[in-house]
Short mmCIF file of C-alpha atoms in Angstrom, two decimals:
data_model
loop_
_atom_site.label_atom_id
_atom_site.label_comp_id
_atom_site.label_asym_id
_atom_site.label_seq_id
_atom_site.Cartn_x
_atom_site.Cartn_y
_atom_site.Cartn_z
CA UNK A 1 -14.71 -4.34 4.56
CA UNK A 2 -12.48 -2.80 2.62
CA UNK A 3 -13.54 -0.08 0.51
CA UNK A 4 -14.70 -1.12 -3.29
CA UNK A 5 -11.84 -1.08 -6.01
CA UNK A 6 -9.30 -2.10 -3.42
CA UNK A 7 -8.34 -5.85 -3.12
CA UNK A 8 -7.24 -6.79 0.51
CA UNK A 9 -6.31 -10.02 1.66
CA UNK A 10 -7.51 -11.57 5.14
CA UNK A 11 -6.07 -14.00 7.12
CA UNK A 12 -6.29 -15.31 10.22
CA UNK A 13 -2.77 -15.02 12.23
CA UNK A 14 -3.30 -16.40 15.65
CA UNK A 15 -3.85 -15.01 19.09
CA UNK A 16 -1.97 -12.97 21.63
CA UNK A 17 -2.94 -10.55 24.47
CA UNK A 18 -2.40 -6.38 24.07
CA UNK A 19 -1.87 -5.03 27.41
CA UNK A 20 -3.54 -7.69 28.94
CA UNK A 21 -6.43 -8.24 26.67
CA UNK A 22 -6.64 -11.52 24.49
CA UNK A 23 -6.73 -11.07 21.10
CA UNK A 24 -7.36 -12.57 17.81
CA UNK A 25 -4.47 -11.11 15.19
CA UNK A 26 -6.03 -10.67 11.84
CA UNK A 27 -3.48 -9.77 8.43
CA UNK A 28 -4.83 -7.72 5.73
CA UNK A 29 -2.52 -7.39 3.19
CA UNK A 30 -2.73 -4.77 0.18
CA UNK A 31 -0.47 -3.58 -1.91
CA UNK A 32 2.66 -5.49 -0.55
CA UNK A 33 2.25 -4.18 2.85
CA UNK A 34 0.89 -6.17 5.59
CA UNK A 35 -1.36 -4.51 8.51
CA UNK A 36 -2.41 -6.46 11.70
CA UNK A 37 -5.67 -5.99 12.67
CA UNK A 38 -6.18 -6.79 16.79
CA UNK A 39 -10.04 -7.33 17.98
CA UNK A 40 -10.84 -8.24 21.37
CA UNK A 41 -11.22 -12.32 21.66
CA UNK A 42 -14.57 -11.26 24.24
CA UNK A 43 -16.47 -8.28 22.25
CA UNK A 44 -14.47 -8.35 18.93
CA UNK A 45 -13.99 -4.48 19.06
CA UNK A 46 -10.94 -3.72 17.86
CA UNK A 47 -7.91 -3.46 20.41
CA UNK A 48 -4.79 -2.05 18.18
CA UNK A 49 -3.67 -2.21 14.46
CA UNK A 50 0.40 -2.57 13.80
CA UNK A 51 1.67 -1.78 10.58
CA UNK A 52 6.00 -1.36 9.51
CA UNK A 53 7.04 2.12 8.33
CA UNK A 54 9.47 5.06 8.25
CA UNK A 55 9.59 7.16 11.75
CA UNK A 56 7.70 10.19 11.58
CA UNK A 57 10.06 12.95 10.46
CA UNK A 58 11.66 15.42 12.55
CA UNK A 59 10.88 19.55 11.51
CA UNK A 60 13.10 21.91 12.94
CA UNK A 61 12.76 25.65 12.89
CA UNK A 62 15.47 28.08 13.33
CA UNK A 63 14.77 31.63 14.52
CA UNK A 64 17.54 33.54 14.97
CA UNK A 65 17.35 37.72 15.67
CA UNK A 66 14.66 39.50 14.45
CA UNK A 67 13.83 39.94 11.06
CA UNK A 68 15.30 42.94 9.32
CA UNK A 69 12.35 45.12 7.85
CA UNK A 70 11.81 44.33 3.63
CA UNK A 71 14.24 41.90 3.88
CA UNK A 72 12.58 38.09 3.08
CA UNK A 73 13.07 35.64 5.72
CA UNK A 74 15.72 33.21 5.44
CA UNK A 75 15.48 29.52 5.60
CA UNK A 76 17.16 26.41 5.87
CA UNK A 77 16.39 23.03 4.82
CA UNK A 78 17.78 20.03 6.64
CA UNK A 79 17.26 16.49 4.83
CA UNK A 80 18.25 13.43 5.78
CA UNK A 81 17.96 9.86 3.53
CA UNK A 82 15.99 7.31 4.64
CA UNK A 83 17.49 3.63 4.47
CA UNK A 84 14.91 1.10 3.30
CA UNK A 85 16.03 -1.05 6.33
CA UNK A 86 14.75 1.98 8.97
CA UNK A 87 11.48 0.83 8.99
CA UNK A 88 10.07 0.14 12.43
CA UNK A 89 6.75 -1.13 13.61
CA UNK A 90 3.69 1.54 14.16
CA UNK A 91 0.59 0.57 16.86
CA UNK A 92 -2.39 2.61 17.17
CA UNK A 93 -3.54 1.03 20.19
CA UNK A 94 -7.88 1.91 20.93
CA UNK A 95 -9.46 1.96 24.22
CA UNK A 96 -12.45 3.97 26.14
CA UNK A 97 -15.46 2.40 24.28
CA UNK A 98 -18.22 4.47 24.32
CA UNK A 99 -21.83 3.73 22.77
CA UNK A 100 -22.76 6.55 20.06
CA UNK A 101 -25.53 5.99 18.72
CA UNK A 102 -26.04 2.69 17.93
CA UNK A 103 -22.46 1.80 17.90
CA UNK A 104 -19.50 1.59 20.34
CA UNK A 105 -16.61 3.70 19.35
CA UNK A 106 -13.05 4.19 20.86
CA UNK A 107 -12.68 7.68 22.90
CA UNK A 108 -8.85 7.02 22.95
CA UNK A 109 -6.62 6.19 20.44
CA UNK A 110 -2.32 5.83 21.61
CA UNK A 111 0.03 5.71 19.16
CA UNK A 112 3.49 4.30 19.14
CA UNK A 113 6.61 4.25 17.10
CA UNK A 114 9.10 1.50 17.59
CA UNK A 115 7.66 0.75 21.39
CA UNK A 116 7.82 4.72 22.60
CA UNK A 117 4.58 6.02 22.63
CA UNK A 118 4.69 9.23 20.96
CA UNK A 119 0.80 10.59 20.91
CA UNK A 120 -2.40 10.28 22.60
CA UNK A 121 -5.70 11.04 21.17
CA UNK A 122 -8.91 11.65 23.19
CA UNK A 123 -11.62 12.39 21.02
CA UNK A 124 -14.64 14.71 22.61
CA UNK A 125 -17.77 13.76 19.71
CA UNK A 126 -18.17 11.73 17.04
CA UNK A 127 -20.49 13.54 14.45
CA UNK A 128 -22.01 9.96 12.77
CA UNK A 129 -23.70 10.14 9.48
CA UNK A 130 -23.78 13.97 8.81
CA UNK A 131 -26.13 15.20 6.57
CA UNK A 132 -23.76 16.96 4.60
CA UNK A 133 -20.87 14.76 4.37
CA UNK A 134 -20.09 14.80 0.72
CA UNK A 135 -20.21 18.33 1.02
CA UNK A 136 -17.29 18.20 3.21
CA UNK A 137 -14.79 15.90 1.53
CA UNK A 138 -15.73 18.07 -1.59
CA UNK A 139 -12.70 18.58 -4.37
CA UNK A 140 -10.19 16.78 -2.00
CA UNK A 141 -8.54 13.40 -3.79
CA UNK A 142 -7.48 10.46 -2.06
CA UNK A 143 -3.95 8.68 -2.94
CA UNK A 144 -3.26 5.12 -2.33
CA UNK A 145 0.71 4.42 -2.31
CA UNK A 146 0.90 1.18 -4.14
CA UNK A 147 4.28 -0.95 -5.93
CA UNK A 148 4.13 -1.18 -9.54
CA UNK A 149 3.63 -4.78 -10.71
CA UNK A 150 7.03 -4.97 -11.62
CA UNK A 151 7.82 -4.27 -7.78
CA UNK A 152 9.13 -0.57 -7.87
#
């Protein structure tokens, strides 16, 4: 479920396979953006979730020479505009189910950007219900990008 205060829409969107696994396609839609959700037709575990979005930016660093002593180090900043038509289609794809506990969880997560597959993720340990979890997560804020009801 979603978490509270935050209105998501579900829908059922058919079936397809991800790399050879059948799969139901679920849309949750929140604040005019549209995620598909991808769980397994046999175990219902979630396969992959796709989502449309900018490319991850590009950071460049420059080094050139050494630095001169009690001089600052110079910088430059590149920038580059981003066209509202750029967007291109994200999938975290999940795989390597392991039980934890009392609940399977994925050991591998593979991202992609546009079709390329640009990281891999292969998690180690899953620390589930820690006692001090608000103590962790304490003084950080969470933002939630949303458009404005008149659509800005």
């Amino acid at each position: 479920t979603a978490p509270e205060g935050i209105e998501v829409n579900y829908t059922f969107a058919g079936e397809t396979d991800i790399d050879g696994t059948p799969v139901n396609i679920v849309n949750a839609e929140f604040g005019g953006a549209n995620y598909k959700l991808f769980f397994s037709k046999s175990s219902s575990l979630p396969v992959a979730m796709s989502y449309a979005g900018f490319p991850m930016p590009a950071v460049v660093k420059f080094v050139k020479g050494e630095p001169i002593p009690g001089e600052a180090p110079r910088a430059m900043t590149f920038t580059k505009k981003i066209d509202a038509e750029a967007s291109v289609e994200h999938l975290v794809k999940f795989s390597d189910y392991r039980i934890n506990g009392s609940v399977q969880l994925p050991y591998r997560w593979t991202t992609s950007v546009g079709g390329v597959t640009k990281e891999t993720f292969d998690v180690t340990a899953y620390d589930i219900n820690p006692a001090d979890l608000a103590e962790r997560f304490k003084g950080q804020k969470t933002f939630i990008r949303m458009k404005s009801p008149d659509g800005q």
